[in-house]
mmCIF file of C-alpha atoms in Angstrom:
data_model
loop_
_atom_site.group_PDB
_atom_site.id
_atom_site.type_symbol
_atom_site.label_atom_id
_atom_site.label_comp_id
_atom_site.label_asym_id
_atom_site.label_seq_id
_atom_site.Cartn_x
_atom_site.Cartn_y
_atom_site.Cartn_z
ATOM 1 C CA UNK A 713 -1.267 0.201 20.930
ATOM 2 C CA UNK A 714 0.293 -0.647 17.827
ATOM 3 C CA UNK A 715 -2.985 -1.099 16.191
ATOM 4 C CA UNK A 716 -3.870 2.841 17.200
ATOM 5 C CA UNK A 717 -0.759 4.470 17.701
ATOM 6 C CA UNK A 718 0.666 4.454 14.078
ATOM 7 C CA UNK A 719 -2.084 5.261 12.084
ATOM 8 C CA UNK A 720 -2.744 8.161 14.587
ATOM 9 C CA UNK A 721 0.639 9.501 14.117
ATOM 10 C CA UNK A 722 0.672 9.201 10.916
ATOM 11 C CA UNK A 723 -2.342 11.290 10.489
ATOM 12 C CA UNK A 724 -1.157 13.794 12.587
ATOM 13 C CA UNK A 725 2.135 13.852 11.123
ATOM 14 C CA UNK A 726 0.555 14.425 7.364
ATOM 15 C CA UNK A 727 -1.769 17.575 9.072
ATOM 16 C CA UNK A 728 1.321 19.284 10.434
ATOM 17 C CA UNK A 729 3.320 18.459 7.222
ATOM 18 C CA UNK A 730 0.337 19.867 4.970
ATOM 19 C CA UNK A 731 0.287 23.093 6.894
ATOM 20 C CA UNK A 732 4.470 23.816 6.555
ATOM 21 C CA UNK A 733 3.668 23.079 2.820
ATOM 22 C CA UNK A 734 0.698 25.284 3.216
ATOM 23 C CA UNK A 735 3.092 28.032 4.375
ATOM 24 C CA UNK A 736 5.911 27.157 1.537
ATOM 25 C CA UNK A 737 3.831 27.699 -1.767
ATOM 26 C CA UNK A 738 1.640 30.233 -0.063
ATOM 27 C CA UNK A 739 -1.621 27.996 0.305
ATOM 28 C CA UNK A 740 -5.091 29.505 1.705
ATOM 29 C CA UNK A 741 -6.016 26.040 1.969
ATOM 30 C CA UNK A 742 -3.416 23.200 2.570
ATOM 31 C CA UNK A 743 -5.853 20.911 2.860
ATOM 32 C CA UNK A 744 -7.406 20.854 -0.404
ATOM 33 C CA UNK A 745 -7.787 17.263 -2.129
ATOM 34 C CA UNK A 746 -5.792 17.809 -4.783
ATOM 35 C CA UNK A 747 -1.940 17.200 -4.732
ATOM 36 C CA UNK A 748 0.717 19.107 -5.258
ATOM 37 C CA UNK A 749 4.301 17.504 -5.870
ATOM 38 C CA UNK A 750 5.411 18.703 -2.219
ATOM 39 C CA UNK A 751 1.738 17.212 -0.505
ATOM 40 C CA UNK A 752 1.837 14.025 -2.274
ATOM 41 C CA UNK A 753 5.911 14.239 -0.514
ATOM 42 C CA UNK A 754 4.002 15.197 3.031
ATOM 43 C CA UNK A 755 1.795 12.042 2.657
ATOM 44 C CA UNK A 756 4.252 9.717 1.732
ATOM 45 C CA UNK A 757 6.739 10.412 4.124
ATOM 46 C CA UNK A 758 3.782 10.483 6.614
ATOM 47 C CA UNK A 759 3.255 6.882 5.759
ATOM 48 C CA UNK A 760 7.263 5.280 6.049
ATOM 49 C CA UNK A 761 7.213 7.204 9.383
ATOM 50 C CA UNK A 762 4.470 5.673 10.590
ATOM 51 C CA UNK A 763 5.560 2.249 9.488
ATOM 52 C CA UNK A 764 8.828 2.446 11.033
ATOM 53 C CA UNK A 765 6.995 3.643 14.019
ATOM 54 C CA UNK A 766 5.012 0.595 13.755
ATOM 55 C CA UNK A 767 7.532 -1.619 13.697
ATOM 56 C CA UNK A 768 9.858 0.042 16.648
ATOM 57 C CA UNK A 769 6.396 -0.530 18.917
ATOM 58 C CA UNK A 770 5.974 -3.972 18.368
ATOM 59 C CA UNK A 771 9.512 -4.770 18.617
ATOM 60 C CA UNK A 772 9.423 -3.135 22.257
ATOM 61 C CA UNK A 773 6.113 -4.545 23.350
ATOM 62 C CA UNK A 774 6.424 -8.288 22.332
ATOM 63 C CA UNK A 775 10.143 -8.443 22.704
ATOM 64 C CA UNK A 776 11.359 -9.638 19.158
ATOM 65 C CA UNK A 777 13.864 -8.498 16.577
ATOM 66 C CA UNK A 778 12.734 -6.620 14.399
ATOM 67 C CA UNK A 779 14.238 -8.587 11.536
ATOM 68 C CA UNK A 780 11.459 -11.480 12.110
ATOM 69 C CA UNK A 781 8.631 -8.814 11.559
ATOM 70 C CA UNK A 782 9.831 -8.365 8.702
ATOM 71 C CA UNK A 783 10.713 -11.867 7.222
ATOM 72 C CA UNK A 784 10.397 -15.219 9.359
ATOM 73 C CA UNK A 785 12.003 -18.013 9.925
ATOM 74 C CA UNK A 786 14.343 -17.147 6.452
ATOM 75 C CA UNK A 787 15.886 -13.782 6.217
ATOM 76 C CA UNK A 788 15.304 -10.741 3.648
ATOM 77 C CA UNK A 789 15.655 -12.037 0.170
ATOM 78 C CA UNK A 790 16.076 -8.631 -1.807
ATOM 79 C CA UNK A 791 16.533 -11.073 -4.971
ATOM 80 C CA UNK A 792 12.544 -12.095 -4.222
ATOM 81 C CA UNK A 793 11.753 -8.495 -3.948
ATOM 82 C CA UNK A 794 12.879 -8.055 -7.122
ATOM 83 C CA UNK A 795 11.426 -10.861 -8.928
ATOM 84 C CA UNK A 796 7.943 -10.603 -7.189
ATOM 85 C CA UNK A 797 8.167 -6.652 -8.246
ATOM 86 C CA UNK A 798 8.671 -7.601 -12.070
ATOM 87 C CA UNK A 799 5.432 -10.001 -11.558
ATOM 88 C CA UNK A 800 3.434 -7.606 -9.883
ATOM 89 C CA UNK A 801 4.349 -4.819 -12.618
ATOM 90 C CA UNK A 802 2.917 -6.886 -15.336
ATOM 91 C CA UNK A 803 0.021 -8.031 -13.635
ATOM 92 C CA UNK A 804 -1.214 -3.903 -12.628
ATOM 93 C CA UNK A 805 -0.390 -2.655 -15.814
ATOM 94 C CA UNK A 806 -2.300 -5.300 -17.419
ATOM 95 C CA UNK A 807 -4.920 -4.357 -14.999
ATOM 96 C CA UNK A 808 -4.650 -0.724 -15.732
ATOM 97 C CA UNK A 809 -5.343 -1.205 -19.722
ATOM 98 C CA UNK A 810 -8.209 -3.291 -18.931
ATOM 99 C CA UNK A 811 -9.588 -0.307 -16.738
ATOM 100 C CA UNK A 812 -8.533 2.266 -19.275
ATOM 101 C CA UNK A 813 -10.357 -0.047 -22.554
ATOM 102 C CA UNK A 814 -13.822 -0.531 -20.666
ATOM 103 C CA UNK A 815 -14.142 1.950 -17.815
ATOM 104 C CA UNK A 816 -11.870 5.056 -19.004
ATOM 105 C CA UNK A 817 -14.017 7.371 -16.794
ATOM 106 C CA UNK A 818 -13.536 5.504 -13.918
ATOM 107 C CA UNK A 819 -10.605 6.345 -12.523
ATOM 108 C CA UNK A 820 -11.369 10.568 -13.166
ATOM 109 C CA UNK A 821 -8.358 10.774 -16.014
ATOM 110 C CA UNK A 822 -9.188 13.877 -17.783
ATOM 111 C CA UNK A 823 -6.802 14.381 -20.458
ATOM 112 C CA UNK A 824 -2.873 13.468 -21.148
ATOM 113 C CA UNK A 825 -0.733 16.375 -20.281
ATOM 114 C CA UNK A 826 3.098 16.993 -19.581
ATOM 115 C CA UNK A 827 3.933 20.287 -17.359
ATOM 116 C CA UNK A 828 6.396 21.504 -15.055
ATOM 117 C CA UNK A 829 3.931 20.315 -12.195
ATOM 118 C CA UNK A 830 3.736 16.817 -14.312
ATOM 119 C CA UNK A 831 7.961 16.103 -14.149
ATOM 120 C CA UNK A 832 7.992 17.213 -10.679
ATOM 121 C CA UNK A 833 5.211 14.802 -9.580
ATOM 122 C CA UNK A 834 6.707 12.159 -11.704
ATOM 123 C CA UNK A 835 10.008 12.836 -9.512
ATOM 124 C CA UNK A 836 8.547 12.365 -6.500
ATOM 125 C CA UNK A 837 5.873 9.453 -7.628
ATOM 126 C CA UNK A 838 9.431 8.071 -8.290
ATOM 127 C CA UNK A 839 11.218 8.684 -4.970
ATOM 128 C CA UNK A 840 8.815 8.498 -2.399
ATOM 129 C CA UNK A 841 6.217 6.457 -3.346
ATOM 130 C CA UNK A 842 8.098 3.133 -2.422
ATOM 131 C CA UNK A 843 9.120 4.784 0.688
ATOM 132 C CA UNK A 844 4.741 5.445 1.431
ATOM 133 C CA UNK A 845 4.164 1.637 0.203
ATOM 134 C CA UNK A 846 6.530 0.512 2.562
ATOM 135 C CA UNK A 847 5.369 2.217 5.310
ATOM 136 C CA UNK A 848 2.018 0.869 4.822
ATOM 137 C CA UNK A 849 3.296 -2.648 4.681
ATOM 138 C CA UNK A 850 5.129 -2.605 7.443
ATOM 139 C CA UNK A 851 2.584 -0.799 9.807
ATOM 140 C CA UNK A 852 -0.443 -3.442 8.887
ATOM 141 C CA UNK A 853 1.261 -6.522 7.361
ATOM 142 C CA UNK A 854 4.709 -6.598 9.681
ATOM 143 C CA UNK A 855 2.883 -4.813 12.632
ATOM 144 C CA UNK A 856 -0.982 -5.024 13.156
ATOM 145 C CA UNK A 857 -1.311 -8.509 11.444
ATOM 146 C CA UNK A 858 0.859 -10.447 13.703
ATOM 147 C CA UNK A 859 -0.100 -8.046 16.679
ATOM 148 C CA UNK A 860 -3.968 -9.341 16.367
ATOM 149 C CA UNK A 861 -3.026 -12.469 15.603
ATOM 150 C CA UNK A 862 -1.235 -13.022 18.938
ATOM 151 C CA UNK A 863 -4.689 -12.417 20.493
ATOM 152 C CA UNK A 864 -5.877 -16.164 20.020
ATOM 153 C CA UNK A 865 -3.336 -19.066 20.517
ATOM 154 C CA UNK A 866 -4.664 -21.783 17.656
ATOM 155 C CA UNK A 867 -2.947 -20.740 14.491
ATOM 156 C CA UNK A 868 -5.356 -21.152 12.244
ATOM 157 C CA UNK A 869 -8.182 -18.729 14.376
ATOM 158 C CA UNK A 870 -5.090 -16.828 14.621
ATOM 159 C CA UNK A 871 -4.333 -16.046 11.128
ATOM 160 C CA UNK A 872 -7.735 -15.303 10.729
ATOM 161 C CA UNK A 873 -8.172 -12.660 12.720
ATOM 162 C CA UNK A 874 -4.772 -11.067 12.206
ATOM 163 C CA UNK A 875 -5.714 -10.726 8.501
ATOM 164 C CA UNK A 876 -9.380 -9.361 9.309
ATOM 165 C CA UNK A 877 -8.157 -6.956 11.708
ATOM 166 C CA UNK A 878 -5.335 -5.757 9.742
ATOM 167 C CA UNK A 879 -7.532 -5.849 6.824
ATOM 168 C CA UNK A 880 -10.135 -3.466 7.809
ATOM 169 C CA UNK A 881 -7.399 -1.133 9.592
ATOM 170 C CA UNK A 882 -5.751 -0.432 6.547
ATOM 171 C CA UNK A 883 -9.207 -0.239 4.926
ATOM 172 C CA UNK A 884 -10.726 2.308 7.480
ATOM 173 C CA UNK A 885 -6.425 4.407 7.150
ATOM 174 C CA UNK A 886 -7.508 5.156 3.436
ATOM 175 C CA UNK A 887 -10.930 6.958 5.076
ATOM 176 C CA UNK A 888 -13.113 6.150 1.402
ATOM 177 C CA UNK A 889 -17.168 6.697 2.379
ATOM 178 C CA UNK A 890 -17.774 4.516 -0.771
ATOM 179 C CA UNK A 891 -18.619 0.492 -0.381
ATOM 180 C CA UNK A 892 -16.620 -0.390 -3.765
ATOM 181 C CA UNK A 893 -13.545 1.787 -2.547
ATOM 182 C CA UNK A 894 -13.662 0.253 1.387
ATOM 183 C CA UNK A 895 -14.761 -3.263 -0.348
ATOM 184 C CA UNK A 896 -11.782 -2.768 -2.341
ATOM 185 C CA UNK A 897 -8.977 -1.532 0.305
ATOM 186 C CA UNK A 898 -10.105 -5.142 2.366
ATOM 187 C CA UNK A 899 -9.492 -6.729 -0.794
ATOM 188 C CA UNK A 900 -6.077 -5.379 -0.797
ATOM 189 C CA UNK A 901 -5.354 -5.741 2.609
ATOM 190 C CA UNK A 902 -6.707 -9.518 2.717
ATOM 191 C CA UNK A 903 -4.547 -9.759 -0.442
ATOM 192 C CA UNK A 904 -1.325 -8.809 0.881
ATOM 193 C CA UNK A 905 -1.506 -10.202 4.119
ATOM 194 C CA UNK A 906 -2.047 -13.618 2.679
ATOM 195 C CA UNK A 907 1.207 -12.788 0.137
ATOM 196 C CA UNK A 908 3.043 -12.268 3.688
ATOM 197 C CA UNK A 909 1.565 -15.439 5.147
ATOM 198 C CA UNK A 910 2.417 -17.398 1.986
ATOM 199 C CA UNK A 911 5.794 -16.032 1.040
ATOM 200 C CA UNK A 912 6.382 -16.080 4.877
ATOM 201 C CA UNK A 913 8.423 -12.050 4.053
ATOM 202 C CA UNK A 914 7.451 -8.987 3.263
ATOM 203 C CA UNK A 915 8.908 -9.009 -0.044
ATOM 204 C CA UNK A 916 6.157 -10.071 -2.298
ATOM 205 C CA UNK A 917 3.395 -7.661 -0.370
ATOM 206 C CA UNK A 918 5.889 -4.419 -0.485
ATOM 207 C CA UNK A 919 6.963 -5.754 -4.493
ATOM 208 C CA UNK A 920 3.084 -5.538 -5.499
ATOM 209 C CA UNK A 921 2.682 -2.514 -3.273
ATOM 210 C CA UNK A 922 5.222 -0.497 -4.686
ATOM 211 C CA UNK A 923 4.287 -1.612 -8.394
ATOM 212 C CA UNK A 924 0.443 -0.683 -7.992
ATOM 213 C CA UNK A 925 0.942 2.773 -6.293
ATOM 214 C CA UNK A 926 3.806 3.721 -8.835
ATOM 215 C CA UNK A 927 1.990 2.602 -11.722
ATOM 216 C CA UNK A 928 -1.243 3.552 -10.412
ATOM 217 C CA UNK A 929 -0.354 7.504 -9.478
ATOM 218 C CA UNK A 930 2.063 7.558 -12.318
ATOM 219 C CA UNK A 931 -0.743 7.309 -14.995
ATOM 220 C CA UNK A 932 -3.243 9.627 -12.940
ATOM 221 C CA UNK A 933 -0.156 12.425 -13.096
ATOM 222 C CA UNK A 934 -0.185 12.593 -16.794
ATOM 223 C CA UNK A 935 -3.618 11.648 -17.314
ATOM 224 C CA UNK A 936 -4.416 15.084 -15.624
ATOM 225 C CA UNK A 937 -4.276 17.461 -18.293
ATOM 226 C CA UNK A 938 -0.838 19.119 -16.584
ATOM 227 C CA UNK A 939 -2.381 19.794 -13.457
ATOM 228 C CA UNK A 940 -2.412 18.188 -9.761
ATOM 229 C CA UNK A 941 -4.706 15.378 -9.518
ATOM 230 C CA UNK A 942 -7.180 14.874 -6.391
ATOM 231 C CA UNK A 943 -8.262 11.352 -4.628
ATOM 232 C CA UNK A 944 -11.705 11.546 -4.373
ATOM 233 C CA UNK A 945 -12.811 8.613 -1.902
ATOM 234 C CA UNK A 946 -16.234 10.100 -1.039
ATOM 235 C CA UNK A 947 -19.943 8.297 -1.314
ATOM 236 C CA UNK A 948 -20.427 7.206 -5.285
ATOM 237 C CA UNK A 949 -16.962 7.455 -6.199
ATOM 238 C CA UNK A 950 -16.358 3.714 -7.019
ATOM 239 C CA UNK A 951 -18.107 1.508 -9.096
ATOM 240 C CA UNK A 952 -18.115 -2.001 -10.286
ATOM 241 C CA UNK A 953 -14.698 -1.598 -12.101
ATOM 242 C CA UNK A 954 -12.767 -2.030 -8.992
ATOM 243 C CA UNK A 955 -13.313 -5.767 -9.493
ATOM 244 C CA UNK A 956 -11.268 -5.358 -11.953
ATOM 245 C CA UNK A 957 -8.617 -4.246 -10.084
ATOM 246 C CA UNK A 958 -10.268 -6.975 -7.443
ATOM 247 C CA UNK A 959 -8.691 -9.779 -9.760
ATOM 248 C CA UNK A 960 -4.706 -8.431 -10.498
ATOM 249 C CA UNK A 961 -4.666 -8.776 -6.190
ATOM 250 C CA UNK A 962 -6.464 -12.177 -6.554
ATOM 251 C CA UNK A 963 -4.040 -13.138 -9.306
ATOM 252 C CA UNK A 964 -0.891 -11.348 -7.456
ATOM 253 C CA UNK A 965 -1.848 -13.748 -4.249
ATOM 254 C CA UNK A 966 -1.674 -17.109 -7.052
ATOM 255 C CA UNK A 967 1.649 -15.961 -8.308
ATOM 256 C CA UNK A 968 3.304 -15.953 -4.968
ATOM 257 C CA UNK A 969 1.484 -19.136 -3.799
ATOM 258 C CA UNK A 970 2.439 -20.851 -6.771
ATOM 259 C CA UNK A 971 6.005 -19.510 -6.841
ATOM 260 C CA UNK A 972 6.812 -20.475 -3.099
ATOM 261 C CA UNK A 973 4.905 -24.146 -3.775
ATOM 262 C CA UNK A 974 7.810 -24.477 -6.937
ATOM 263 C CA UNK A 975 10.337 -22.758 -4.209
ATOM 264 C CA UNK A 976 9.510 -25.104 -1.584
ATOM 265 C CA UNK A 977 9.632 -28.019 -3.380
ATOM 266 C CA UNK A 978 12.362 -27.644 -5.018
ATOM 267 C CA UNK A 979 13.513 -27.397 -1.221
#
C-alpha cells in the first residue's frame, strides 16, 4: 500500500492540478512538456503531498511515530541539514560545470535568457522546489525503503531489498524510456537511500536533494533563452554524461559516510 498508494496519488493529484492551471492561463493543452512557472508549482506540490501522504500511511499501518521515519534512534538535527546542504551544493555545482565544459548539449540548454517567465520560475524554483524534494524523500527513503525492508527479518537481506525496491520505485515515478536516464534515477535512489542508512536521518538525502533539483532547474530556467523549459525523458535522451552526474551522488554518499565515521567517533 504505501509502495502504490503515494505515487498513484501523486500522479493523479499533478493531472487534476495541470488541468485547473490549464483553465487559469487559458491552455489548449495542459499537458504539454514544457513548464510554465504555475505547472512546475502543480508538480511540486504534487510531490510534498504525496510524501506526507506517504508518511501518514506507514505511520498507521506499522504503528510507529512518525518522528522515527524520519530520523532514528537520534532526533532531527536541522544543524546536519544544513551542513550536509552546503556539501552537497558544492559537490552539484561542481558537477554541473563539468557537464556544461564537456557535454554543453547534453542537458538541452539553448541559450542564457532573463524574462518575466525567467524571475517567476526562479521564484518558484526557489519556494517549492525543496517542498517537491522533500516529498520525494520522504515517500521512497522515509516510506517505501523501510516498508520493503520489513519484508525479510535479517538486516542485512533487509537493507538490501529496501534500497532495491525503493530504488527502482523512485526510478520507474520519474517515467524516463531512456536506459542512461532510468540507470541514472537508480543511481540516485541507491545513493540516497544509503545517505539515510548511513547518516541514520533524512537530513543528508533531503540536503543533496534539495541542492541538485535547485541548482539543477535553476540553470535550465535561464539557460532557456527566456522561455519555459521541457523535461524530455523519452528513448535517446541521455547519454554517457550522466556518469558524470553518476559520480557527485557517489561522492555525496563518501561525504556523509566519512562525516558520520568522524561524528561517531568522536562519540
Amino acid at each position: 500500500m504505501v509502495i502504490v498508494v503515494p505515487p498513484l496519488a501523486m500522479l493523479i493529484l499533478q493531472v487534476l492540478l495541470y488541468q485547473v492551471v490549464g483553465i487559469i492561463e487559458g491552455s489548449d493543452d495542459p499537458m504539454a512538456p514544457t513548464f510554465t512557472p504555475l505547472k512546475f508549482l502543480a508538480v511540486n506540490v504534487s510531490v510534498g503531498v504525496a510524501g506526507v501522504l506517504a508518511i501518514l500511511l506507514l505511520t498507521r499501518i506499522a504503528k510507529v511515530p512518525w518522528r522515527s521515519l524520519i530520523s532514528a534512534p537520534r532526533a532531527f538535527d536541522a544543524r546536519r541539514l544544513v551542513r550536509y546542504l552546503i556539501g552537497a551544493a558544492l559537490l552539484v555545482s561542481a558537477g554541473i560545470a563539468v557537464v556544461a565544459l564537456v557535454a554543453p548539449a547534453a542537458p538541452g540548454w539553448t541559450s542564457f535568457g532573463v524574462t518575466g517567465t525567467t524571475i517567476a520560475m526562479l521564484v518558484i524554483v526557489m519556494r517549492s522546489t525543496p517542498i517537491q524534494a522533500t516529498g520525494e524523500e520522504l515517500m521512497f527513503r522515509s516510506a517505501v525503503l523501510p516498508a520493503a525492508a520489513s519484508w525479510l527479518r535479517p538486516v542485512r537481506a533487509a537493507l538490501v531489498v529496501g534500497l532495491v525496491v525503493s530504488s527502482l520505485g523512485f526510478a520507474v515515478v520519474h517515467g524516463s524510456t531512456d536506459p542512461w536516464l532510468f540507470g541514472y534515477y537508480a543511481v540516485f535512489g541507491i545513493s540516497t537511500g544509503l545517505m539515510a542508512i548511513i547518516s541514520r536521518g533524512i537530513e543528508a538525502p533531503v540536503a543533496f536533494h534539495v541542492a541538485n533539483n535547485v541548482l539543477f532547474t535553476t540553470v535550465n530556467t535561464v539557460m532557456a533563452g527566456g522561455e519555459g523549459f521541457a523535461i524530455d525523458r523519452s528513448t535517446d535522451t541521455g547519454d554517457a554524461s550522466l556518469l558524470i552526474l553518476a559520480v557527485v551522488n557517489v561522492g555525496m554518499v563518501v561525504l556523509v559516510w566519512l562525516r558520520e565515521r568522524r561524528t561517531g567517533a568522536r562519540g
